[in-house]
Amino acid sequence: MAEKDKAEEAIEPINRLDAKSIALQAMLPGIVSDFKVTINTAFDLVVVAVEPEEIKQICLLLRDNDETAFDYLLLLCVVDYEDYLQVVYHIYSTSLKHTLVVKTNVSPEEPSLESVTPVWKGADWYEREAHDLFGVSFNAHPSLSPLLLYEGFEGFPGRRNYEMPEYKEW
Amino acid sequence: MVDQDINKKLDTVQMMVNMGPQHPSTHGVFRMVLAVDGERIVDVEPHIGYLHRGSEKLCEGEIYVQIVTLFDRLDYLSNLNNEMVFCRAVEKLMELEIPERAEYIRVILCELNRVASHLLFIGTFGLDVGAMTPSMYMFRDREKIQSMFEAVTGARMMHNYIRIGGIKNDVPDDFIHRMKSLIVELKKGLEEADKLLSFNEIFLARTKNIGTMSAKMAIEYGVSGPSLRASGVPIDIRKDHPYSIYDRFDFGIPIGEIGDCWDRYYVRLEEVRQSISIMEQALYQLPDGDTITPTRFLLRPPKGEVYVRGENPRGEIGVYMISDGTDKPYRVKVRPPSFCNLMTIKDLLIDTYVADAVVILGSLDIVLGEVDR
């Protein structure tokens, strides 16, 4: 018995959810039941992994639903896991004060996603940055011109396989 | 009949005006291409990235204790706040306990940092609208804070003082005494600025009802910090999601009414008063004890990911860190407050005058080092 308990403890992911996140975790499956999602936790936040095709609809749903009311985009970033690129959205509700992480995976060859700028205007520059550094293209984005890099820059410096140009002293 | 003819003859042509990247009013290397119709701005194209150093990518190649110095260099006006948010991210993942005394000293210095940043804002914002004197007064007061930092941390700007697990070293023996006299001087200096600038007729004419940001727009764009609170949204991470020991202090969150340039200015001025109040309470409660929980030099936090939020003078700074269990983080992503605040510039500038463009940009209080990272 004791051994079994120990084994279960070992595989248990770190879970430090506060009351708001626990409530959110319980409420979410009912709200996103129309979509193919997996709900998980990462440290103190609830994580929803979604299909890349459905990202915009889910974001719209999460924003407009009165129980979730995620009206504030905290952070949009891309993480390169070599086999796939993960686009991570940290969203927050200014009225209900809870936070949620939405994740979706895209392939590194031709990564493309639906833009969430119609949902949160604040996604604009984050998506341009992701396009610059990771080469993720966002459909229906107003303009994906280079933001942080200069025009005509080759390669995606945010990715892990990007080779830094060698520094030469003249 | 005659009037129509005159209008035809005086038909205006749109003109493109380039502002920056080397322009004293852009507070760094920021470039705007303005399409103007006479004096009125019809379109704006902001260009950033002149200062892009790839800080986030650099973090992937450094060990945890080295990254603290990279966070110093994001924003030269809020170094300690930035250090603190990164250290908190690592501490949260490792579930480290921080000694009481270290927490208090962190809060005192972070609030002092906020005061220094806001004082600089008041000075340079005065300069943007044409008032020279406040900038002199504010730089004088800020210099006192900088020498205080030098006494405590050993450096004026790039401190590397807040470490993972606590702080570098204990404060000097005369710290409390010096802080108390510094607070008296700061209060006096702030009242001077308030009397000189806040209700000055010309200042009001230049800033009232200029660059109005509605609460809805601010939330849509993810604006944070004083710029968000000026629009009447009372969101402050120190109050809503108290970190460190901020729940032990009694302080208010100043909010504005309509979110114009004057509101953004006055919210910051009011925030200085609140910060001073926090410092006074913290100095009164300051306990004795250790200042650091010893950790290994080569830290290896457990596998996992963490998102930490903190209130920076410019807004909400967030750190999203993924650890793969080695001595270097797998990915570090910063939520830069200035980046989100600057995104609104296009909507704020359209349909205003060219002369107001400088004032509106100044009122957002951006630091380009943090926008570009």
JSON list of N, CA and C in Angstrom, two decimals, chain B residues 180-246:
[
{"chain": "B", "resi": 180, "resn": "LYS", "atom": "N", "xyz": [15.35, 57.36, 6.16]},
{"chain": "B", "resi": 180, "resn": "LYS", "atom": "CA", "xyz": [14.37, 58.28, 6.74]},
{"chain": "B", "resi": 180, "resn": "LYS", "atom": "C", "xyz": [14.61, 59.71, 6.26]},
{"chain": "B", "resi": 181, "resn": "SER", "atom": "N", "xyz": [15.89, 60.12, 6.24]},
{"chain": "B", "resi": 181, "resn": "SER", "atom": "CA", "xyz": [16.15, 61.48, 5.78]},
{"chain": "B", "resi": 181, "resn": "SER", "atom": "C", "xyz": [15.90, 61.59, 4.27]},
{"chain": "B", "resi": 182, "resn": "LEU", "atom": "N", "xyz": [16.16, 60.50, 3.54]},
{"chain": "B", "resi": 182, "resn": "LEU", "atom": "CA", "xyz": [15.90, 60.52, 2.09]},
{"chain": "B", "resi": 182, "resn": "LEU", "atom": "C", "xyz": [14.40, 60.69, 1.82]},
{"chain": "B", "resi": 183, "resn": "ILE", "atom": "N", "xyz": [13.58, 59.98, 2.61]},
{"chain": "B", "resi": 183, "resn": "ILE", "atom": "CA", "xyz": [12.13, 60.06, 2.42]},
{"chain": "B", "resi": 183, "resn": "ILE", "atom": "C", "xyz": [11.64, 61.48, 2.66]},
{"chain": "B", "resi": 184, "resn": "VAL", "atom": "N", "xyz": [12.18, 62.14, 3.69]},
{"chain": "B", "resi": 184, "resn": "VAL", "atom": "CA", "xyz": [11.80, 63.53, 3.95]},
{"chain": "B", "resi": 184, "resn": "VAL", "atom": "C", "xyz": [12.13, 64.41, 2.76]},
{"chain": "B", "resi": 185, "resn": "GLU", "atom": "N", "xyz": [13.33, 64.21, 2.20]},
{"chain": "B", "resi": 185, "resn": "GLU", "atom": "CA", "xyz": [13.73, 65.01, 1.05]},
{"chain": "B", "resi": 185, "resn": "GLU", "atom": "C", "xyz": [12.87, 64.72, -0.17]},
{"chain": "B", "resi": 186, "resn": "LEU", "atom": "N", "xyz": [12.56, 63.43, -0.36]},
{"chain": "B", "resi": 186, "resn": "LEU", "atom": "CA", "xyz": [11.73, 63.06, -1.53]},
{"chain": "B", "resi": 186, "resn": "LEU", "atom": "C", "xyz": [10.35, 63.69, -1.44]},
{"chain": "B", "resi": 187, "resn": "LYS", "atom": "N", "xyz": [9.78, 63.65, -0.23]},
{"chain": "B", "resi": 187, "resn": "LYS", "atom": "CA", "xyz": [8.45, 64.23, -0.06]},
{"chain": "B", "resi": 187, "resn": "LYS", "atom": "C", "xyz": [8.46, 65.71, -0.41]},
{"chain": "B", "resi": 188, "resn": "LYS", "atom": "N", "xyz": [9.51, 66.39, 0.06]},
{"chain": "B", "resi": 188, "resn": "LYS", "atom": "CA", "xyz": [9.62, 67.82, -0.19]},
{"chain": "B", "resi": 188, "resn": "LYS", "atom": "C", "xyz": [9.75, 68.07, -1.69]},
{"chain": "B", "resi": 189, "resn": "GLY", "atom": "N", "xyz": [10.61, 67.29, -2.33]},
{"chain": "B", "resi": 189, "resn": "GLY", "atom": "CA", "xyz": [10.83, 67.45, -3.78]},
{"chain": "B", "resi": 189, "resn": "GLY", "atom": "C", "xyz": [9.57, 67.19, -4.57]},
{"chain": "B", "resi": 190, "resn": "LEU", "atom": "N", "xyz": [8.81, 66.19, -4.15]},
{"chain": "B", "resi": 190, "resn": "LEU", "atom": "CA", "xyz": [7.59, 65.84, -4.86]},
{"chain": "B", "resi": 190, "resn": "LEU", "atom": "C", "xyz": [6.55, 66.96, -4.75]},
{"chain": "B", "resi": 191, "resn": "GLU", "atom": "N", "xyz": [6.44, 67.54, -3.55]},
{"chain": "B", "resi": 191, "resn": "GLU", "atom": "CA", "xyz": [5.49, 68.64, -3.38]},
{"chain": "B", "resi": 191, "resn": "GLU", "atom": "C", "xyz": [5.88, 69.81, -4.29]},
{"chain": "B", "resi": 192, "resn": "GLU", "atom": "N", "xyz": [7.18, 70.02, -4.42]},
{"chain": "B", "resi": 192, "resn": "GLU", "atom": "CA", "xyz": [7.66, 71.09, -5.31]},
{"chain": "B", "resi": 192, "resn": "GLU", "atom": "C", "xyz": [7.19, 70.86, -6.73]},
{"chain": "B", "resi": 193, "resn": "ALA", "atom": "N", "xyz": [7.37, 69.61, -7.19]},
{"chain": "B", "resi": 193, "resn": "ALA", "atom": "CA", "xyz": [6.96, 69.29, -8.56]},
{"chain": "B", "resi": 193, "resn": "ALA", "atom": "C", "xyz": [5.47, 69.43, -8.72]},
{"chain": "B", "resi": 194, "resn": "ASP", "atom": "N", "xyz": [4.74, 68.99, -7.70]},
{"chain": "B", "resi": 194, "resn": "ASP", "atom": "CA", "xyz": [3.28, 69.07, -7.75]},
{"chain": "B", "resi": 194, "resn": "ASP", "atom": "C", "xyz": [2.83, 70.52, -7.89]},
{"chain": "B", "resi": 195, "resn": "LYS", "atom": "N", "xyz": [3.43, 71.38, -7.06]},
{"chain": "B", "resi": 195, "resn": "LYS", "atom": "CA", "xyz": [3.04, 72.80, -7.10]},
{"chain": "B", "resi": 195, "resn": "LYS", "atom": "C", "xyz": [3.46, 73.44, -8.41]},
{"chain": "B", "resi": 196, "resn": "LEU", "atom": "N", "xyz": [4.61, 73.01, -8.92]},
{"chain": "B", "resi": 196, "resn": "LEU", "atom": "CA", "xyz": [5.18, 73.66, -10.10]},
{"chain": "B", "resi": 196, "resn": "LEU", "atom": "C", "xyz": [4.44, 73.26, -11.37]},
{"chain": "B", "resi": 197, "resn": "LEU", "atom": "N", "xyz": [4.07, 71.98, -11.47]},
{"chain": "B", "resi": 197, "resn": "LEU", "atom": "CA", "xyz": [3.64, 71.45, -12.76]},
{"chain": "B", "resi": 197, "resn": "LEU", "atom": "C", "xyz": [2.16, 71.07, -12.82]},
{"chain": "B", "resi": 198, "resn": "SER", "atom": "N", "xyz": [1.67, 70.34, -11.82]},
{"chain": "B", "resi": 198, "resn": "SER", "atom": "CA", "xyz": [0.39, 69.65, -11.96]},
{"chain": "B", "resi": 198, "resn": "SER", "atom": "C", "xyz": [-0.76, 70.55, -12.40]},
{"chain": "B", "resi": 199, "resn": "PHE", "atom": "N", "xyz": [-0.91, 71.70, -11.77]},
{"chain": "B", "resi": 199, "resn": "PHE", "atom": "CA", "xyz": [-2.07, 72.54, -12.11]},
{"chain": "B", "resi": 199, "resn": "PHE", "atom": "C", "xyz": [-1.65, 73.82, -12.81]},
{"chain": "B", "resi": 200, "resn": "ASN", "atom": "N", "xyz": [-0.49, 73.75, -13.44]},
{"chain": "B", "resi": 200, "resn": "ASN", "atom": "CA", "xyz": [-0.02, 74.88, -14.22]},
{"chain": "B", "resi": 200, "resn": "ASN", "atom": "C", "xyz": [-0.93, 75.04, -15.44]},
{"chain": "B", "resi": 201, "resn": "GLU", "atom": "N", "xyz": [-1.31, 76.28, -15.73]},
{"chain": "B", "resi": 201, "resn": "GLU", "atom": "CA", "xyz": [-2.26, 76.57, -16.81]},
{"chain": "B", "resi": 201, "resn": "GLU", "atom": "C", "xyz": [-1.78, 75.99, -18.15]},
{"chain": "B", "resi": 202, "resn": "ILE", "atom": "N", "xyz": [-0.52, 76.23, -18.47]},
{"chain": "B", "resi": 202, "resn": "ILE", "atom": "CA", "xyz": [-0.01, 75.79, -19.78]},
{"chain": "B", "resi": 202, "resn": "ILE", "atom": "C", "xyz": [0.05, 74.27, -19.81]},
{"chain": "B", "resi": 203, "resn": "PHE", "atom": "N", "xyz": [0.49, 73.69, -18.70]},
{"chain": "B", "resi": 203, "resn": "PHE", "atom": "CA", "xyz": [0.59, 72.23, -18.63]},
{"chain": "B", "resi": 203, "resn": "PHE", "atom": "C", "xyz": [-0.77, 71.58, -18.82]},
{"chain": "B", "resi": 204, "resn": "LEU", "atom": "N", "xyz": [-1.77, 72.15, -18.17]},
{"chain": "B", "resi": 204, "resn": "LEU", "atom": "CA", "xyz": [-3.13, 71.62, -18.30]},
{"chain": "B", "resi": 204, "resn": "LEU", "atom": "C", "xyz": [-3.62, 71.73, -19.74]},
{"chain": "B", "resi": 205, "resn": "ALA", "atom": "N", "xyz": [-3.32, 72.87, -20.38]},
{"chain": "B", "resi": 205, "resn": "ALA", "atom": "CA", "xyz": [-3.77, 73.07, -21.76]},
{"chain": "B", "resi": 205, "resn": "ALA", "atom": "C", "xyz": [-3.12, 72.05, -22.69]},
{"chain": "B", "resi": 206, "resn": "ARG", "atom": "N", "xyz": [-1.87, 71.68, -22.40]},
{"chain": "B", "resi": 206, "resn": "ARG", "atom": "CA", "xyz": [-1.16, 70.73, -23.27]},
{"chain": "B", "resi": 206, "resn": "ARG", "atom": "C", "xyz": [-1.56, 69.28, -23.01]},
{"chain": "B", "resi": 207, "resn": "THR", "atom": "N", "xyz": [-2.06, 68.97, -21.82]},
{"chain": "B", "resi": 207, "resn": "THR", "atom": "CA", "xyz": [-2.26, 67.56, -21.48]},
{"chain": "B", "resi": 207, "resn": "THR", "atom": "C", "xyz": [-3.72, 67.15, -21.24]},
{"chain": "B", "resi": 208, "resn": "LYS", "atom": "N", "xyz": [-4.58, 68.08, -20.84]},
{"chain": "B", "resi": 208, "resn": "LYS", "atom": "CA", "xyz": [-5.97, 67.72, -20.56]},
{"chain": "B", "resi": 208, "resn": "LYS", "atom": "C", "xyz": [-6.70, 67.35, -21.84]},
{"chain": "B", "resi": 209, "resn": "ASN", "atom": "N", "xyz": [-7.42, 66.24, -21.82]},
{"chain": "B", "resi": 209, "resn": "ASN", "atom": "CA", "xyz": [-8.20, 65.75, -22.96]},
{"chain": "B", "resi": 209, "resn": "ASN", "atom": "C", "xyz": [-7.36, 65.46, -24.19]},
{"chain": "B", "resi": 210, "resn": "ILE", "atom": "N", "xyz": [-6.08, 65.21, -24.01]},
{"chain": "B", "resi": 210, "resn": "ILE", "atom": "CA", "xyz": [-5.19, 64.86, -25.12]},
{"chain": "B", "resi": 210, "resn": "ILE", "atom": "C", "xyz": [-4.88, 63.38, -25.00]},
{"chain": "B", "resi": 211, "resn": "GLY", "atom": "N", "xyz": [-4.96, 62.66, -26.09]},
{"chain": "B", "resi": 211, "resn": "GLY", "atom": "CA", "xyz": [-4.59, 61.25, -26.08]},
{"chain": "B", "resi": 211, "resn": "GLY", "atom": "C", "xyz": [-5.43, 60.42, -25.14]},
{"chain": "B", "resi": 212, "resn": "THR", "atom": "N", "xyz": [-6.74, 60.57, -25.21]},
{"chain": "B", "resi": 212, "resn": "THR", "atom": "CA", "xyz": [-7.62, 59.86, -24.27]},
{"chain": "B", "resi": 212, "resn": "THR", "atom": "C", "xyz": [-7.69, 58.38, -24.62]},
{"chain": "B", "resi": 213, "resn": "MET", "atom": "N", "xyz": [-7.45, 57.54, -23.62]},
{"chain": "B", "resi": 213, "resn": "MET", "atom": "CA", "xyz": [-7.51, 56.09, -23.79]},
{"chain": "B", "resi": 213, "resn": "MET", "atom": "C", "xyz": [-8.66, 55.58, -22.94]},
{"chain": "B", "resi": 214, "resn": "SER", "atom": "N", "xyz": [-9.66, 54.97, -23.59]},
{"chain": "B", "resi": 214, "resn": "SER", "atom": "CA", "xyz": [-10.79, 54.48, -22.81]},
{"chain": "B", "resi": 214, "resn": "SER", "atom": "C", "xyz": [-10.39, 53.18, -22.11]},
{"chain": "B", "resi": 215, "resn": "ALA", "atom": "N", "xyz": [-11.13, 52.83, -21.07]},
{"chain": "B", "resi": 215, "resn": "ALA", "atom": "CA", "xyz": [-10.84, 51.61, -20.32]},
{"chain": "B", "resi": 215, "resn": "ALA", "atom": "C", "xyz": [-10.94, 50.39, -21.23]},
{"chain": "B", "resi": 216, "resn": "LYS", "atom": "N", "xyz": [-11.94, 50.41, -22.12]},
{"chain": "B", "resi": 216, "resn": "LYS", "atom": "CA", "xyz": [-12.15, 49.26, -23.02]},
{"chain": "B", "resi": 216, "resn": "LYS", "atom": "C", "xyz": [-10.94, 49.07, -23.93]},
{"chain": "B", "resi": 217, "resn": "MET", "atom": "N", "xyz": [-10.47, 50.18, -24.48]},
{"chain": "B", "resi": 217, "resn": "MET", "atom": "CA", "xyz": [-9.32, 50.11, -25.39]},
{"chain": "B", "resi": 217, "resn": "MET", "atom": "C", "xyz": [-8.08, 49.63, -24.64]},
{"chain": "B", "resi": 218, "resn": "ALA", "atom": "N", "xyz": [-7.90, 50.15, -23.43]},
{"chain": "B", "resi": 218, "resn": "ALA", "atom": "CA", "xyz": [-6.71, 49.77, -22.66]},
{"chain": "B", "resi": 218, "resn": "ALA", "atom": "C", "xyz": [-6.70, 48.27, -22.38]},
{"chain": "B", "resi": 219, "resn": "ILE", "atom": "N", "xyz": [-7.87, 47.71, -22.05]},
{"chain": "B", "resi": 219, "resn": "ILE", "atom": "CA", "xyz": [-7.93, 46.28, -21.75]},
{"chain": "B", "resi": 219, "resn": "ILE", "atom": "C", "xyz": [-7.74, 45.46, -23.01]},
{"chain": "B", "resi": 220, "resn": "GLU", "atom": "N", "xyz": [-8.34, 45.91, -24.13]},
{"chain": "B", "resi": 220, "resn": "GLU", "atom": "CA", "xyz": [-8.18, 45.19, -25.40]},
{"chain": "B", "resi": 220, "resn": "GLU", "atom": "C", "xyz": [-6.71, 45.06, -25.79]},
{"chain": "B", "resi": 221, "resn": "TYR", "atom": "N", "xyz": [-5.97, 46.14, -25.57]},
{"chain": "B", "resi": 221, "resn": "TYR", "atom": "CA", "xyz": [-4.58, 46.15, -25.98]},
{"chain": "B", "resi": 221, "resn": "TYR", "atom": "C", "xyz": [-3.65, 45.52, -24.94]},
{"chain": "B", "resi": 222, "resn": "GLY", "atom": "N", "xyz": [-4.17, 45.19, -23.78]},
{"chain": "B", "resi": 222, "resn": "GLY", "atom": "CA", "xyz": [-3.31, 44.63, -22.74]},
{"chain": "B", "resi": 222, "resn": "GLY", "atom": "C", "xyz": [-2.42, 45.67, -22.10]},
{"chain": "B", "resi": 223, "resn": "VAL", "atom": "N", "xyz": [-2.88, 46.92, -22.05]},
{"chain": "B", "resi": 223, "resn": "VAL", "atom": "CA", "xyz": [-2.12, 47.97, -21.38]},
{"chain": "B", "resi": 223, "resn": "VAL", "atom": "C", "xyz": [-2.11, 47.67, -19.89]},
{"chain": "B", "resi": 224, "resn": "SER", "atom": "N", "xyz": [-1.01, 47.98, -19.23]},
{"chain": "B", "resi": 224, "resn": "SER", "atom": "CA", "xyz": [-0.94, 47.68, -17.80]},
{"chain": "B", "resi": 224, "resn": "SER", "atom": "C", "xyz": [-0.26, 48.83, -17.06]},
{"chain": "B", "resi": 225, "resn": "GLY", "atom": "N", "xyz": [-0.28, 48.73, -15.76]},
{"chain": "B", "resi": 225, "resn": "GLY", "atom": "CA", "xyz": [0.40, 49.71, -14.93]},
{"chain": "B", "resi": 225, "resn": "GLY", "atom": "C", "xyz": [-0.32, 51.04, -14.85]},
{"chain": "B", "resi": 226, "resn": "PRO", "atom": "N", "xyz": [0.43, 52.12, -14.57]},
{"chain": "B", "resi": 226, "resn": "PRO", "atom": "CA", "xyz": [-0.21, 53.43, -14.41]},
{"chain": "B", "resi": 226, "resn": "PRO", "atom": "C", "xyz": [-1.03, 53.85, -15.62]},
{"chain": "B", "resi": 227, "resn": "SER", "atom": "N", "xyz": [-0.61, 53.45, -16.82]},
{"chain": "B", "resi": 227, "resn": "SER", "atom": "CA", "xyz": [-1.37, 53.85, -18.02]},
{"chain": "B", "resi": 227, "resn": "SER", "atom": "C", "xyz": [-2.75, 53.22, -18.02]},
{"chain": "B", "resi": 228, "resn": "LEU", "atom": "N", "xyz": [-2.85, 51.99, -17.51]},
{"chain": "B", "resi": 228, "resn": "LEU", "atom": "CA", "xyz": [-4.16, 51.33, -17.42]},
{"chain": "B", "resi": 228, "resn": "LEU", "atom": "C", "xyz": [-4.99, 51.96, -16.30]},
{"chain": "B", "resi": 229, "resn": "ARG", "atom": "N", "xyz": [-4.34, 52.20, -15.16]},
{"chain": "B", "resi": 229, "resn": "ARG", "atom": "CA", "xyz": [-5.08, 52.75, -14.02]},
{"chain": "B", "resi": 229, "resn": "ARG", "atom": "C", "xyz": [-5.55, 54.17, -14.30]},
{"chain": "B", "resi": 230, "resn": "ALA", "atom": "N", "xyz": [-4.84, 54.91, -15.15]},
{"chain": "B", "resi": 230, "resn": "ALA", "atom": "CA", "xyz": [-5.27, 56.26, -15.51]},
{"chain": "B", "resi": 230, "resn": "ALA", "atom": "C", "xyz": [-6.61, 56.21, -16.24]},
{"chain": "B", "resi": 231, "resn": "SER", "atom": "N", "xyz": [-6.89, 55.09, -16.93]},
{"chain": "B", "resi": 231, "resn": "SER", "atom": "CA", "xyz": [-8.17, 54.96, -17.63]},
{"chain": "B", "resi": 231, "resn": "SER", "atom": "C", "xyz": [-9.28, 54.51, -16.69]},
{"chain": "B", "resi": 232, "resn": "GLY", "atom": "N", "xyz": [-9.00, 54.39, -15.43]},
{"chain": "B", "resi": 232, "resn": "GLY", "atom": "CA", "xyz": [-10.04, 54.07, -14.45]},
{"chain": "B", "resi": 232, "resn": "GLY", "atom": "C", "xyz": [-10.19, 52.60, -14.14]},
{"chain": "B", "resi": 233, "resn": "VAL", "atom": "N", "xyz": [-9.21, 51.77, -14.51]},
{"chain": "B", "resi": 233, "resn": "VAL", "atom": "CA", "xyz": [-9.28, 50.34, -14.20]},
{"chain": "B", "resi": 233, "resn": "VAL", "atom": "C", "xyz": [-8.36, 50.06, -13.01]},
{"chain": "B", "resi": 234, "resn": "PRO", "atom": "N", "xyz": [-8.92, 49.73, -11.87]},
{"chain": "B", "resi": 234, "resn": "PRO", "atom": "CA", "xyz": [-8.05, 49.57, -10.69]},
{"chain": "B", "resi": 234, "resn": "PRO", "atom": "C", "xyz": [-7.38, 48.21, -10.62]},
{"chain": "B", "resi": 235, "resn": "ILE", "atom": "N", "xyz": [-6.44, 47.95, -11.52]},
{"chain": "B", "resi": 235, "resn": "ILE", "atom": "CA", "xyz": [-5.72, 46.67, -11.50]},
{"chain": "B", "resi": 235, "resn": "ILE", "atom": "C", "xyz": [-4.27, 46.93, -11.12]},
{"chain": "B", "resi": 236, "resn": "ASP", "atom": "N", "xyz": [-3.85, 46.36, -10.03]},
{"chain": "B", "resi": 236, "resn": "ASP", "atom": "CA", "xyz": [-2.47, 46.47, -9.58]},
{"chain": "B", "resi": 236, "resn": "ASP", "atom": "C", "xyz": [-2.08, 45.09, -9.05]},
{"chain": "B", "resi": 237, "resn": "ILE", "atom": "N", "xyz": [-1.02, 44.51, -9.60]},
{"chain": "B", "resi": 237, "resn": "ILE", "atom": "CA", "xyz": [-0.66, 43.15, -9.20]},
{"chain": "B", "resi": 237, "resn": "ILE", "atom": "C", "xyz": [-0.34, 43.09, -7.71]},
{"chain": "B", "resi": 238, "resn": "ARG", "atom": "N", "xyz": [0.20, 44.19, -7.19]},
{"chain": "B", "resi": 238, "resn": "ARG", "atom": "CA", "xyz": [0.56, 44.20, -5.76]},
{"chain": "B", "resi": 238, "resn": "ARG", "atom": "C", "xyz": [-0.67, 44.04, -4.89]},
{"chain": "B", "resi": 239, "resn": "LYS", "atom": "N", "xyz": [-1.84, 44.49, -5.39]},
{"chain": "B", "resi": 239, "resn": "LYS", "atom": "CA", "xyz": [-3.07, 44.38, -4.62]},
{"chain": "B", "resi": 239, "resn": "LYS", "atom": "C", "xyz": [-3.89, 43.14, -4.99]},
{"chain": "B", "resi": 240, "resn": "ASP", "atom": "N", "xyz": [-4.01, 42.91, -6.32]},
{"chain": "B", "resi": 240, "resn": "ASP", "atom": "CA", "xyz": [-4.89, 41.83, -6.79]},
{"chain": "B", "resi": 240, "resn": "ASP", "atom": "C", "xyz": [-4.30, 40.45, -6.57]},
{"chain": "B", "resi": 241, "resn": "HIS", "atom": "N", "xyz": [-3.01, 40.32, -6.84]},
{"chain": "B", "resi": 241, "resn": "HIS", "atom": "CA", "xyz": [-2.34, 39.03, -6.63]},
{"chain": "B", "resi": 241, "resn": "HIS", "atom": "C", "xyz": [-1.08, 39.29, -5.83]},
{"chain": "B", "resi": 242, "resn": "PRO", "atom": "N", "xyz": [-1.22, 39.61, -4.54]},
{"chain": "B", "resi": 242, "resn": "PRO", "atom": "CA", "xyz": [-0.06, 40.08, -3.78]},
{"chain": "B", "resi": 242, "resn": "PRO", "atom": "C", "xyz": [1.09, 39.08, -3.80]},
{"chain": "B", "resi": 243, "resn": "TYR", "atom": "N", "xyz": [2.26, 39.56, -4.17]},
{"chain": "B", "resi": 243, "resn": "TYR", "atom": "CA", "xyz": [3.44, 38.72, -4.14]},
{"chain": "B", "resi": 243, "resn": "TYR", "atom": "C", "xyz": [4.36, 39.25, -3.06]},
{"chain": "B", "resi": 244, "resn": "SER", "atom": "N", "xyz": [5.47, 38.52, -2.82]},
{"chain": "B", "resi": 244, "resn": "SER", "atom": "CA", "xyz": [6.40, 38.91, -1.78]},
{"chain": "B", "resi": 244, "resn": "SER", "atom": "C", "xyz": [5.63, 39.20, -0.49]},
{"chain": "B", "resi": 245, "resn": "ILE", "atom": "N", "xyz": [5.77, 40.41, 0.09]},
{"chain": "B", "resi": 245, "resn": "ILE", "atom": "CA", "xyz": [5.06, 40.70, 1.34]},
{"chain": "B", "resi": 245, "resn": "ILE", "atom": "C", "xyz": [4.16, 41.91, 1.18]},
{"chain": "B", "resi": 246, "resn": "TYR", "atom": "N", "xyz": [3.70, 42.15, -0.06]},
{"chain": "B", "resi": 246, "resn": "TYR", "atom": "CA", "xyz": [2.90, 43.35, -0.30]},
{"chain": "B", "resi": 246, "resn": "TYR", "atom": "C", "xyz": [1.56, 43.33, 0.42]}
]
